[in-house]
Amino acid sequence: MTLPVNTSNAQKKNAIDAIEALKQLQAGNARFVADRPRHPHAKTDWRQALEKGQHPFAVVLGCSDSRVPPELIFDQGFGDLFIVRVAGNVVDVDVTASVEYAIDHLDTQLVIVMGHSNCGAVTATLDHLSNDEGEPAEVVSLLYRIEPAIVGIPKNLSRQKQIAHAVKRNVELAVRRLSHVPDLRRRVTTGKIKIVGGVYDMHTGKVNFID
Ligand SMILES: [Zn+2]
């Protein structure tokens, strides 16, 4: 992306709707997968233009895992993505508030919940449910948020398949939870915003979007 750097162009990003935002994420991820990242919006003049304000074109709710940095995965730079990261990309009140802030105050119109392969938080939830090893109370509280994604997964699946299944379902549940927040539901219903899910494949680098 080679947008000239000035405030008016930063303002133009404000006009990017959810469909266009999704296209930009997909294009950035394709560059990343192809090993041809542009590392846009990382220069000093762009950063300084952003002192006047931010208009990130997408909100990403992702996992804290050090191997899944959204800016790199989507080949974006400063001011492009409003990112909330928490282990297991779970939805709680603070996460919801952060998402609502971006939509209400920064006019961002796309939200993506991004899980990832080999998620440690999802794996820990599987382990905790099948073998209570006495995690700290705060960790258990987090795992309970992931637990609904684990329930009902066929036990005859391999461990890897169980984890993959749970990762996808955990994303779907987070999308559903966000979509049921009244302020967000109203905007989804009126077509003002979109909330989508995706799973990042750590091996290929590709983000597979979920319908
Ligand atoms: Zn994770």
PDB file of N, CA and C in Angstrom, residues 27-122:
ATOM      1  N   ALA A  27      -6.003  -9.296   0.985  1.00  0.00           N
ATOM      2  CA  ALA A  27      -4.882  -8.968   0.094  1.00  0.00           C
ATOM      3  C   ALA A  27      -3.569  -8.930   0.887  1.00  0.00           C
ATOM      4  N   GLY A  28      -3.627  -8.351   2.076  1.00  0.00           N
ATOM      5  CA  GLY A  28      -2.429  -8.282   2.912  1.00  0.00           C
ATOM      6  C   GLY A  28      -1.966  -9.669   3.338  1.00  0.00           C
ATOM      7  N   ASN A  29      -2.929 -10.523   3.676  1.00  0.00           N
ATOM      8  CA  ASN A  29      -2.578 -11.886   4.061  1.00  0.00           C
ATOM      9  C   ASN A  29      -1.995 -12.658   2.885  1.00  0.00           C
ATOM     10  N   ALA A  30      -2.525 -12.393   1.687  1.00  0.00           N
ATOM     11  CA  ALA A  30      -1.976 -13.062   0.493  1.00  0.00           C
ATOM     12  C   ALA A  30      -0.523 -12.639   0.266  1.00  0.00           C
ATOM     13  N   ARG A  31      -0.208 -11.370   0.481  1.00  0.00           N
ATOM     14  CA  ARG A  31       1.187 -10.916   0.349  1.00  0.00           C
ATOM     15  C   ARG A  31       2.071 -11.610   1.381  1.00  0.00           C
ATOM     16  N   PHE A  32       1.549 -11.715   2.605  1.00  0.00           N
ATOM     17  CA  PHE A  32       2.298 -12.361   3.688  1.00  0.00           C
ATOM     18  C   PHE A  32       2.567 -13.830   3.352  1.00  0.00           C
ATOM     19  N   VAL A  33       1.531 -14.519   2.875  1.00  0.00           N
ATOM     20  CA  VAL A  33       1.669 -15.944   2.539  1.00  0.00           C
ATOM     21  C   VAL A  33       2.683 -16.135   1.409  1.00  0.00           C
ATOM     22  N   ALA A  34       2.661 -15.198   0.456  1.00  0.00           N
ATOM     23  CA  ALA A  34       3.555 -15.299  -0.706  1.00  0.00           C
ATOM     24  C   ALA A  34       4.977 -14.817  -0.397  1.00  0.00           C
ATOM     25  N   ASP A  35       5.205 -14.433   0.862  1.00  0.00           N
ATOM     26  CA  ASP A  35       6.521 -13.905   1.250  1.00  0.00           C
ATOM     27  C   ASP A  35       6.868 -12.624   0.499  1.00  0.00           C
ATOM     28  N   ARG A  36       5.820 -11.847   0.196  1.00  0.00           N
ATOM     29  CA  ARG A  36       6.051 -10.559  -0.470  1.00  0.00           C
ATOM     30  C   ARG A  36       5.379  -9.428   0.307  1.00  0.00           C
ATOM     31  N   PRO A  37       5.691  -9.303   1.600  1.00  0.00           N
ATOM     32  CA  PRO A  37       5.050  -8.236   2.383  1.00  0.00           C
ATOM     33  C   PRO A  37       5.593  -6.870   1.984  1.00  0.00           C
ATOM     34  N   ARG A  38       4.709  -5.860   2.080  1.00  0.00           N
ATOM     35  CA  ARG A  38       5.145  -4.488   1.771  1.00  0.00           C
ATOM     36  C   ARG A  38       5.505  -3.721   3.041  1.00  0.00           C
ATOM     37  N   HIS A  39       5.106  -4.246   4.177  1.00  0.00           N
ATOM     38  CA  HIS A  39       5.299  -3.544   5.453  1.00  0.00           C
ATOM     39  C   HIS A  39       4.878  -2.079   5.315  1.00  0.00           C
ATOM     40  N   PRO A  40       3.614  -1.853   4.956  1.00  0.00           N
ATOM     41  CA  PRO A  40       3.160  -0.482   4.702  1.00  0.00           C
ATOM     42  C   PRO A  40       3.049   0.329   5.992  1.00  0.00           C
ATOM     43  N   HIS A  41       2.964   1.626   5.799  1.00  0.00           N
ATOM     44  CA  HIS A  41       2.629   2.531   6.909  1.00  0.00           C
ATOM     45  C   HIS A  41       3.541   2.340   8.123  1.00  0.00           C
ATOM     46  N   ALA A  42       4.832   2.274   7.860  1.00  0.00           N
ATOM     47  CA  ALA A  42       5.776   2.103   8.961  1.00  0.00           C
ATOM     48  C   ALA A  42       6.813   3.226   9.024  1.00  0.00           C
ATOM     49  N   LYS A  43       6.714   4.171   8.091  1.00  0.00           N
ATOM     50  CA  LYS A  43       7.728   5.229   8.037  1.00  0.00           C
ATOM     51  C   LYS A  43       7.379   6.381   8.982  1.00  0.00           C
ATOM     52  N   THR A  44       8.387   7.175   9.261  1.00  0.00           N
ATOM     53  CA  THR A  44       8.235   8.259  10.232  1.00  0.00           C
ATOM     54  C   THR A  44       7.131   9.241   9.847  1.00  0.00           C
ATOM     55  N   ASP A  45       7.079   9.639   8.557  1.00  0.00           N
ATOM     56  CA  ASP A  45       6.074  10.646   8.177  1.00  0.00           C
ATOM     57  C   ASP A  45       4.651  10.131   8.349  1.00  0.00           C
ATOM     58  N   TRP A  46       4.469   8.830   8.072  1.00  0.00           N
ATOM     59  CA  TRP A  46       3.128   8.249   8.279  1.00  0.00           C
ATOM     60  C   TRP A  46       2.776   8.224   9.768  1.00  0.00           C
ATOM     61  N   ARG A  47       3.733   7.805  10.586  1.00  0.00           N
ATOM     62  CA  ARG A  47       3.478   7.761  12.033  1.00  0.00           C
ATOM     63  C   ARG A  47       3.112   9.144  12.555  1.00  0.00           C
ATOM     64  N   GLN A  48       3.833  10.141  12.078  1.00  0.00           N
ATOM     65  CA  GLN A  48       3.597  11.490  12.581  1.00  0.00           C
ATOM     66  C   GLN A  48       2.267  12.050  12.083  1.00  0.00           C
ATOM     67  N   ALA A  49       1.859  11.651  10.881  1.00  0.00           N
ATOM     68  CA  ALA A  49       0.533  12.067  10.391  1.00  0.00           C
ATOM     69  C   ALA A  49      -0.565  11.509  11.288  1.00  0.00           C
ATOM     70  N   LEU A  50      -0.312  10.368  11.864  1.00  0.00           N
ATOM     71  CA  LEU A  50      -1.313   9.719  12.719  1.00  0.00           C
ATOM     72  C   LEU A  50      -1.448  10.395  14.083  1.00  0.00           C
ATOM     73  N   GLU A  51      -0.531  11.322  14.394  1.00  0.00           N
ATOM     74  CA  GLU A  51      -0.677  12.034  15.672  1.00  0.00           C
ATOM     75  C   GLU A  51      -2.010  12.776  15.718  1.00  0.00           C
ATOM     76  N   LYS A  52      -2.534  13.131  14.545  1.00  0.00           N
ATOM     77  CA  LYS A  52      -3.786  13.907  14.497  1.00  0.00           C
ATOM     78  C   LYS A  52      -5.009  13.026  14.711  1.00  0.00           C
ATOM     79  N   GLY A  53      -4.840  11.730  14.613  1.00  0.00           N
ATOM     80  CA  GLY A  53      -5.984  10.841  14.828  1.00  0.00           C
ATOM     81  C   GLY A  53      -5.789   9.509  14.134  1.00  0.00           C
ATOM     82  N   GLN A  54      -6.626   8.551  14.484  1.00  0.00           N
ATOM     83  CA  GLN A  54      -6.527   7.224  13.896  1.00  0.00           C
ATOM     84  C   GLN A  54      -7.858   6.812  13.290  1.00  0.00           C
ATOM     85  N   HIS A  55      -7.769   6.091  12.184  1.00  0.00           N
ATOM     86  CA  HIS A  55      -8.967   5.533  11.548  1.00  0.00           C
ATOM     87  C   HIS A  55      -8.657   4.103  11.106  1.00  0.00           C
ATOM     88  N   PRO A  56      -8.411   3.225  12.051  1.00  0.00           N
ATOM     89  CA  PRO A  56      -8.116   1.835  11.677  1.00  0.00           C
ATOM     90  C   PRO A  56      -9.284   1.243  10.897  1.00  0.00           C
ATOM     91  N   PHE A  57      -8.970   0.498   9.841  1.00  0.00           N
ATOM     92  CA  PHE A  57     -10.074   0.004   8.996  1.00  0.00           C
ATOM     93  C   PHE A  57     -10.645  -1.327   9.465  1.00  0.00           C
ATOM     94  N   ALA A  58      -9.991  -1.958  10.430  1.00  0.00           N
ATOM     95  CA  ALA A  58     -10.538  -3.209  10.962  1.00  0.00           C
ATOM     96  C   ALA A  58     -10.159  -3.368  12.426  1.00  0.00           C
ATOM     97  N   VAL A  59     -11.050  -4.021  13.158  1.00  0.00           N
ATOM     98  CA  VAL A  59     -10.761  -4.446  14.526  1.00  0.00           C
ATOM     99  C   VAL A  59     -10.404  -5.916  14.460  1.00  0.00           C
ATOM    100  N   VAL A  60      -9.307  -6.303  15.089  1.00  0.00           N
ATOM    101  CA  VAL A  60      -8.940  -7.711  15.158  1.00  0.00           C
ATOM    102  C   VAL A  60      -8.969  -8.139  16.615  1.00  0.00           C
ATOM    103  N   LEU A  61      -9.793  -9.143  16.920  1.00  0.00           N
ATOM    104  CA  LEU A  61      -9.716  -9.789  18.229  1.00  0.00           C
ATOM    105  C   LEU A  61      -8.911 -11.064  18.021  1.00  0.00           C
ATOM    106  N   GLY A  62      -7.690 -11.071  18.530  1.00  0.00           N
ATOM    107  CA  GLY A  62      -6.807 -12.208  18.309  1.00  0.00           C
ATOM    108  C   GLY A  62      -6.279 -12.771  19.610  1.00  0.00           C
ATOM    109  N   CYS A  63      -5.514 -13.841  19.485  1.00  0.00           N
ATOM    110  CA  CYS A  63      -4.912 -14.501  20.643  1.00  0.00           C
ATOM    111  C   CYS A  63      -3.587 -13.807  20.981  1.00  0.00           C
ATOM    112  N   SER A  64      -3.224 -13.842  22.250  1.00  0.00           N
ATOM    113  CA  SER A  64      -1.971 -13.222  22.703  1.00  0.00           C
ATOM    114  C   SER A  64      -0.729 -13.969  22.230  1.00  0.00           C
ATOM    115  N   ASP A  65      -0.914 -15.161  21.735  1.00  0.00           N
ATOM    116  CA  ASP A  65       0.193 -16.021  21.296  1.00  0.00           C
ATOM    117  C   ASP A  65       1.217 -15.226  20.477  1.00  0.00           C
ATOM    118  N   SER A  66       2.482 -15.359  20.853  1.00  0.00           N
ATOM    119  CA  SER A  66       3.549 -14.568  20.216  1.00  0.00           C
ATOM    120  C   SER A  66       3.727 -14.900  18.742  1.00  0.00           C
ATOM    121  N   ARG A  67       3.135 -15.999  18.309  1.00  0.00           N
ATOM    122  CA  ARG A  67       3.323 -16.436  16.926  1.00  0.00           C
ATOM    123  C   ARG A  67       2.239 -15.935  15.978  1.00  0.00           C
ATOM    124  N   VAL A  68       1.322 -15.110  16.487  1.00  0.00           N
ATOM    125  CA  VAL A  68       0.203 -14.689  15.636  1.00  0.00           C
ATOM    126  C   VAL A  68       0.000 -13.167  15.642  1.00  0.00           C
ATOM    127  N   PRO A  69       1.021 -12.390  15.289  1.00  0.00           N
ATOM    128  CA  PRO A  69       0.877 -10.924  15.302  1.00  0.00           C
ATOM    129  C   PRO A  69       0.043 -10.430  14.106  1.00  0.00           C
ATOM    130  N   PRO A  70      -1.119  -9.838  14.348  1.00  0.00           N
ATOM    131  CA  PRO A  70      -2.009  -9.460  13.250  1.00  0.00           C
ATOM    132  C   PRO A  70      -1.382  -8.512  12.229  1.00  0.00           C
ATOM    133  N   GLU A  71      -0.596  -7.537  12.674  1.00  0.00           N
ATOM    134  CA  GLU A  71      -0.034  -6.595  11.692  1.00  0.00           C
ATOM    135  C   GLU A  71       0.840  -7.317  10.672  1.00  0.00           C
ATOM    136  N   LEU A  72       1.586  -8.310  11.112  1.00  0.00           N
ATOM    137  CA  LEU A  72       2.441  -9.052  10.184  1.00  0.00           C
ATOM    138  C   LEU A  72       1.611  -9.998   9.319  1.00  0.00           C
ATOM    139  N   ILE A  73       0.667 -10.685   9.947  1.00  0.00           N
ATOM    140  CA  ILE A  73      -0.144 -11.666   9.214  1.00  0.00           C
ATOM    141  C   ILE A  73      -0.967 -10.998   8.110  1.00  0.00           C
ATOM    142  N   PHE A  74      -1.425  -9.765   8.366  1.00  0.00           N
ATOM    143  CA  PHE A  74      -2.230  -9.058   7.365  1.00  0.00           C
ATOM    144  C   PHE A  74      -1.424  -7.989   6.632  1.00  0.00           C
ATOM    145  N   ASP A  75      -0.120  -7.976   6.849  1.00  0.00           N
ATOM    146  CA  ASP A  75       0.774  -7.008   6.199  1.00  0.00           C
ATOM    147  C   ASP A  75       0.219  -5.584   6.280  1.00  0.00           C
ATOM    148  N   GLN A  76      -0.002  -5.134   7.495  1.00  0.00           N
ATOM    149  CA  GLN A  76      -0.502  -3.775   7.740  1.00  0.00           C
ATOM    150  C   GLN A  76       0.484  -3.036   8.642  1.00  0.00           C
ATOM    151  N   GLY A  77       0.231  -1.747   8.818  1.00  0.00           N
ATOM    152  CA  GLY A  77       1.170  -0.950   9.600  1.00  0.00           C
ATOM    153  C   GLY A  77       0.497  -0.124  10.679  1.00  0.00           C
ATOM    154  N   PHE A  78       1.164   0.958  11.048  1.00  0.00           N
ATOM    155  CA  PHE A  78       0.648   1.829  12.098  1.00  0.00           C
ATOM    156  C   PHE A  78      -0.698   2.415  11.675  1.00  0.00           C
ATOM    157  N   GLY A  79      -1.649   2.384  12.593  1.00  0.00           N
ATOM    158  CA  GLY A  79      -2.932   3.033  12.339  1.00  0.00           C
ATOM    159  C   GLY A  79      -3.910   2.221  11.520  1.00  0.00           C
ATOM    160  N   ASP A  80      -3.515   1.036  11.057  1.00  0.00           N
ATOM    161  CA  ASP A  80      -4.391   0.262  10.170  1.00  0.00           C
ATOM    162  C   ASP A  80      -5.364  -0.640  10.928  1.00  0.00           C
ATOM    163  N   LEU A  81      -4.880  -1.255  11.987  1.00  0.00           N
ATOM    164  CA  LEU A  81      -5.701  -2.237  12.697  1.00  0.00           C
ATOM    165  C   LEU A  81      -5.840  -1.851  14.165  1.00  0.00           C
ATOM    166  N   PHE A  82      -7.050  -1.979  14.677  1.00  0.00           N
ATOM    167  CA  PHE A  82      -7.300  -1.797  16.104  1.00  0.00           C
ATOM    168  C   PHE A  82      -7.351  -3.204  16.691  1.00  0.00           C
ATOM    169  N   ILE A  83      -6.351  -3.524  17.504  1.00  0.00           N
ATOM    170  CA  ILE A  83      -6.170  -4.926  17.883  1.00  0.00           C
ATOM    171  C   ILE A  83      -6.418  -5.152  19.366  1.00  0.00           C
ATOM    172  N   VAL A  84      -7.212  -6.161  19.650  1.00  0.00           N
ATOM    173  CA  VAL A  84      -7.434  -6.617  21.016  1.00  0.00           C
ATOM    174  C   VAL A  84      -6.892  -8.028  21.085  1.00  0.00           C
ATOM    175  N   ARG A  85      -5.921  -8.247  21.936  1.00  0.00           N
ATOM    176  CA  ARG A  85      -5.358  -9.606  22.033  1.00  0.00           C
ATOM    177  C   ARG A  85      -5.488 -10.121  23.460  1.00  0.00           C
ATOM    178  N   VAL A  86      -6.000 -11.324  23.549  1.00  0.00           N
ATOM    179  CA  VAL A  86      -6.161 -11.996  24.841  1.00  0.00           C
ATOM    180  C   VAL A  86      -6.037 -13.497  24.575  1.00  0.00           C
ATOM    181  N   ALA A  87      -5.445 -14.211  25.515  1.00  0.00           N
ATOM    182  CA  ALA A  87      -5.258 -15.651  25.322  1.00  0.00           C
ATOM    183  C   ALA A  87      -6.576 -16.310  24.947  1.00  0.00           C
ATOM    184  N   GLY A  88      -6.580 -17.039  23.856  1.00  0.00           N
ATOM    185  CA  GLY A  88      -7.782 -17.749  23.422  1.00  0.00           C
ATOM    186  C   GLY A  88      -8.806 -16.855  22.737  1.00  0.00           C
ATOM    187  N   ASN A  89      -8.428 -15.612  22.406  1.00  0.00           N
ATOM    188  CA  ASN A  89      -9.344 -14.648  21.765  1.00  0.00           C
ATOM    189  C   ASN A  89     -10.775 -14.744  22.294  1.00  0.00           C
ATOM    190  N   VAL A  90     -10.863 -14.714  23.629  1.00  0.00           N
ATOM    191  CA  VAL A  90     -12.181 -14.833  24.264  1.00  0.00           C
ATOM    192  C   VAL A  90     -12.838 -13.458  24.381  1.00  0.00           C
ATOM    193  N   VAL A  91     -14.147 -13.482  24.518  1.00  0.00           N
ATOM    194  CA  VAL A  91     -14.920 -12.246  24.656  1.00  0.00           C
ATOM    195  C   VAL A  91     -15.325 -12.087  26.118  1.00  0.00           C
ATOM    196  N   ASP A  92     -14.848 -11.009  26.745  1.00  0.00           N
ATOM    197  CA  ASP A  92     -15.370 -10.631  28.059  1.00  0.00           C
ATOM    198  C   ASP A  92     -15.775  -9.167  27.991  1.00  0.00           C
ATOM    199  N   VAL A  93     -16.094  -8.587  29.131  1.00  0.00           N
ATOM    200  CA  VAL A  93     -16.641  -7.224  29.090  1.00  0.00           C
ATOM    201  C   VAL A  93     -15.613  -6.212  28.607  1.00  0.00           C
ATOM    202  N   ASP A  94     -14.351  -6.377  28.992  1.00  0.00           N
ATOM    203  CA  ASP A  94     -13.330  -5.423  28.568  1.00  0.00           C
ATOM    204  C   ASP A  94     -13.035  -5.555  27.069  1.00  0.00           C
ATOM    205  N   VAL A  95     -13.030  -6.778  26.596  1.00  0.00           N
ATOM    206  CA  VAL A  95     -12.830  -7.003  25.161  1.00  0.00           C
ATOM    207  C   VAL A  95     -13.982  -6.371  24.377  1.00  0.00           C
ATOM    208  N   THR A  96     -15.191  -6.609  24.851  1.00  0.00           N
ATOM    209  CA  THR A  96     -16.366  -6.044  24.182  1.00  0.00           C
ATOM    210  C   THR A  96     -16.295  -4.525  24.161  1.00  0.00           C
ATOM    211  N   ALA A  97     -15.896  -3.947  25.292  1.00  0.00           N
ATOM    212  CA  ALA A  97     -15.801  -2.482  25.371  1.00  0.00           C
ATOM    213  C   ALA A  97     -14.770  -1.954  24.374  1.00  0.00           C
ATOM    214  N   SER A  98     -13.667  -2.654  24.230  1.00  0.00           N
ATOM    215  CA  SER A  98     -12.624  -2.212  23.293  1.00  0.00           C
ATOM    216  C   SER A  98     -13.146  -2.254  21.858  1.00  0.00           C
ATOM    217  N   VAL A  99     -13.872  -3.313  21.528  1.00  0.00           N
ATOM    218  CA  VAL A  99     -14.441  -3.431  20.184  1.00  0.00           C
ATOM    219  C   VAL A  99     -15.456  -2.306  19.952  1.00  0.00           C
ATOM    220  N   GLU A 100     -16.301  -2.085  20.950  1.00  0.00           N
ATOM    221  CA  GLU A 100     -17.311  -1.033  20.813  1.00  0.00           C
ATOM    222  C   GLU A 100     -16.662   0.340  20.678  1.00  0.00           C
ATOM    223  N   TYR A 101     -15.564   0.544  21.381  1.00  0.00           N
ATOM    224  CA  TYR A 101     -14.861   1.828  21.295  1.00  0.00           C
ATOM    225  C   TYR A 101     -14.424   2.102  19.854  1.00  0.00           C
ATOM    226  N   ALA A 102     -13.820   1.098  19.240  1.00  0.00           N
ATOM    227  CA  ALA A 102     -13.324   1.284  17.867  1.00  0.00           C
ATOM    228  C   ALA A 102     -14.476   1.586  16.914  1.00  0.00           C
ATOM    229  N   ILE A 103     -15.598   0.922  17.119  1.00  0.00           N
ATOM    230  CA  ILE A 103     -16.738   1.118  16.218  1.00  0.00           C
ATOM    231  C   ILE A 103     -17.427   2.458  16.480  1.00  0.00           C
ATOM    232  N   ASP A 104     -17.584   2.783  17.748  1.00  0.00           N
ATOM    233  CA  ASP A 104     -18.306   4.014  18.097  1.00  0.00           C
ATOM    234  C   ASP A 104     -17.474   5.268  17.857  1.00  0.00           C
ATOM    235  N   HIS A 105     -16.188   5.197  18.148  1.00  0.00           N
ATOM    236  CA  HIS A 105     -15.374   6.420  18.152  1.00  0.00           C
ATOM    237  C   HIS A 105     -14.407   6.517  16.980  1.00  0.00           C
ATOM    238  N   LEU A 106     -14.086   5.389  16.357  1.00  0.00           N
ATOM    239  CA  LEU A 106     -13.108   5.428  15.266  1.00  0.00           C
ATOM    240  C   LEU A 106     -13.734   5.063  13.930  1.00  0.00           C
ATOM    241  N   ASP A 107     -15.036   4.779  13.973  1.00  0.00           N
ATOM    242  CA  ASP A 107     -15.802   4.467  12.753  1.00  0.00           C
ATOM    243  C   ASP A 107     -15.297   3.237  12.015  1.00  0.00           C
ATOM    244  N   THR A 108     -14.690   2.331  12.727  1.00  0.00           N
ATOM    245  CA  THR A 108     -14.255   1.082  12.108  1.00  0.00           C
ATOM    246  C   THR A 108     -15.496   0.221  11.838  1.00  0.00           C
ATOM    247  N   GLN A 109     -15.523  -0.420  10.667  1.00  0.00           N
ATOM    248  CA  GLN A 109     -16.760  -1.124  10.286  1.00  0.00           C
ATOM    249  C   GLN A 109     -16.613  -2.631  10.150  1.00  0.00           C
ATOM    250  N   LEU A 110     -15.379  -3.112  10.302  1.00  0.00           N
ATOM    251  CA  LEU A 110     -15.178  -4.561  10.228  1.00  0.00           C
ATOM    252  C   LEU A 110     -14.518  -5.068  11.509  1.00  0.00           C
ATOM    253  N   VAL A 111     -15.064  -6.149  12.029  1.00  0.00           N
ATOM    254  CA  VAL A 111     -14.457  -6.825  13.177  1.00  0.00           C
ATOM    255  C   VAL A 111     -14.135  -8.242  12.750  1.00  0.00           C
ATOM    256  N   ILE A 112     -12.918  -8.664  12.983  1.00  0.00           N
ATOM    257  CA  ILE A 112     -12.589 -10.069  12.738  1.00  0.00           C
ATOM    258  C   ILE A 112     -12.085 -10.697  14.025  1.00  0.00           C
ATOM    259  N   VAL A 113     -12.669 -11.831  14.366  1.00  0.00           N
ATOM    260  CA  VAL A 113     -12.157 -12.656  15.461  1.00  0.00           C
ATOM    261  C   VAL A 113     -11.239 -13.682  14.824  1.00  0.00           C
ATOM    262  N   MET A 114      -9.982 -13.680  15.248  1.00  0.00           N
ATOM    263  CA  MET A 114      -9.011 -14.567  14.602  1.00  0.00           C
ATOM    264  C   MET A 114      -8.420 -15.574  15.592  1.00  0.00           C
ATOM    265  N   GLY A 115      -8.818 -16.824  15.430  1.00  0.00           N
ATOM    266  CA  GLY A 115      -8.180 -17.903  16.176  1.00  0.00           C
ATOM    267  C   GLY A 115      -6.982 -18.401  15.385  1.00  0.00           C
ATOM    268  N   HIS A 116      -6.328 -19.412  15.901  1.00  0.00           N
ATOM    269  CA  HIS A 116      -5.154 -19.927  15.169  1.00  0.00           C
ATOM    270  C   HIS A 116      -4.900 -21.389  15.501  1.00  0.00           C
ATOM    271  N   SER A 117      -4.229 -22.050  14.566  1.00  0.00           N
ATOM    272  CA  SER A 117      -3.884 -23.455  14.783  1.00  0.00           C
ATOM    273  C   SER A 117      -2.956 -23.575  15.996  1.00  0.00           C
ATOM    274  N   ASN A 118      -2.993 -24.713  16.624  1.00  0.00           N
ATOM    275  CA  ASN A 118      -2.132 -25.007  17.786  1.00  0.00           C
ATOM    276  C   ASN A 118      -2.299 -23.998  18.920  1.00  0.00           C
ATOM    277  N   CYS A 119      -3.512 -23.514  19.115  1.00  0.00           N
ATOM    278  CA  CYS A 119      -3.727 -22.515  20.175  1.00  0.00           C
ATOM    279  C   CYS A 119      -3.521 -23.143  21.556  1.00  0.00           C
ATOM    280  N   GLY A 120      -2.593 -22.572  22.305  1.00  0.00           N
ATOM    281  CA  GLY A 120      -2.270 -23.112  23.629  1.00  0.00           C
ATOM    282  C   GLY A 120      -3.421 -22.981  24.608  1.00  0.00           C
ATOM    283  N   ALA A 121      -4.181 -21.881  24.502  1.00  0.00           N
ATOM    284  CA  ALA A 121      -5.292 -21.671  25.432  1.00  0.00           C
ATOM    285  C   ALA A 121      -6.393 -22.697  25.190  1.00  0.00           C
ATOM    286  N   VAL A 122      -6.670 -22.968  23.913  1.00  0.00           N
ATOM    287  CA  VAL A 122      -7.687 -23.976  23.588  1.00  0.00           C
ATOM    288  C   VAL A 122      -7.199 -25.358  24.015  1.00  0.00           C
TER     289      VAL A 122
END
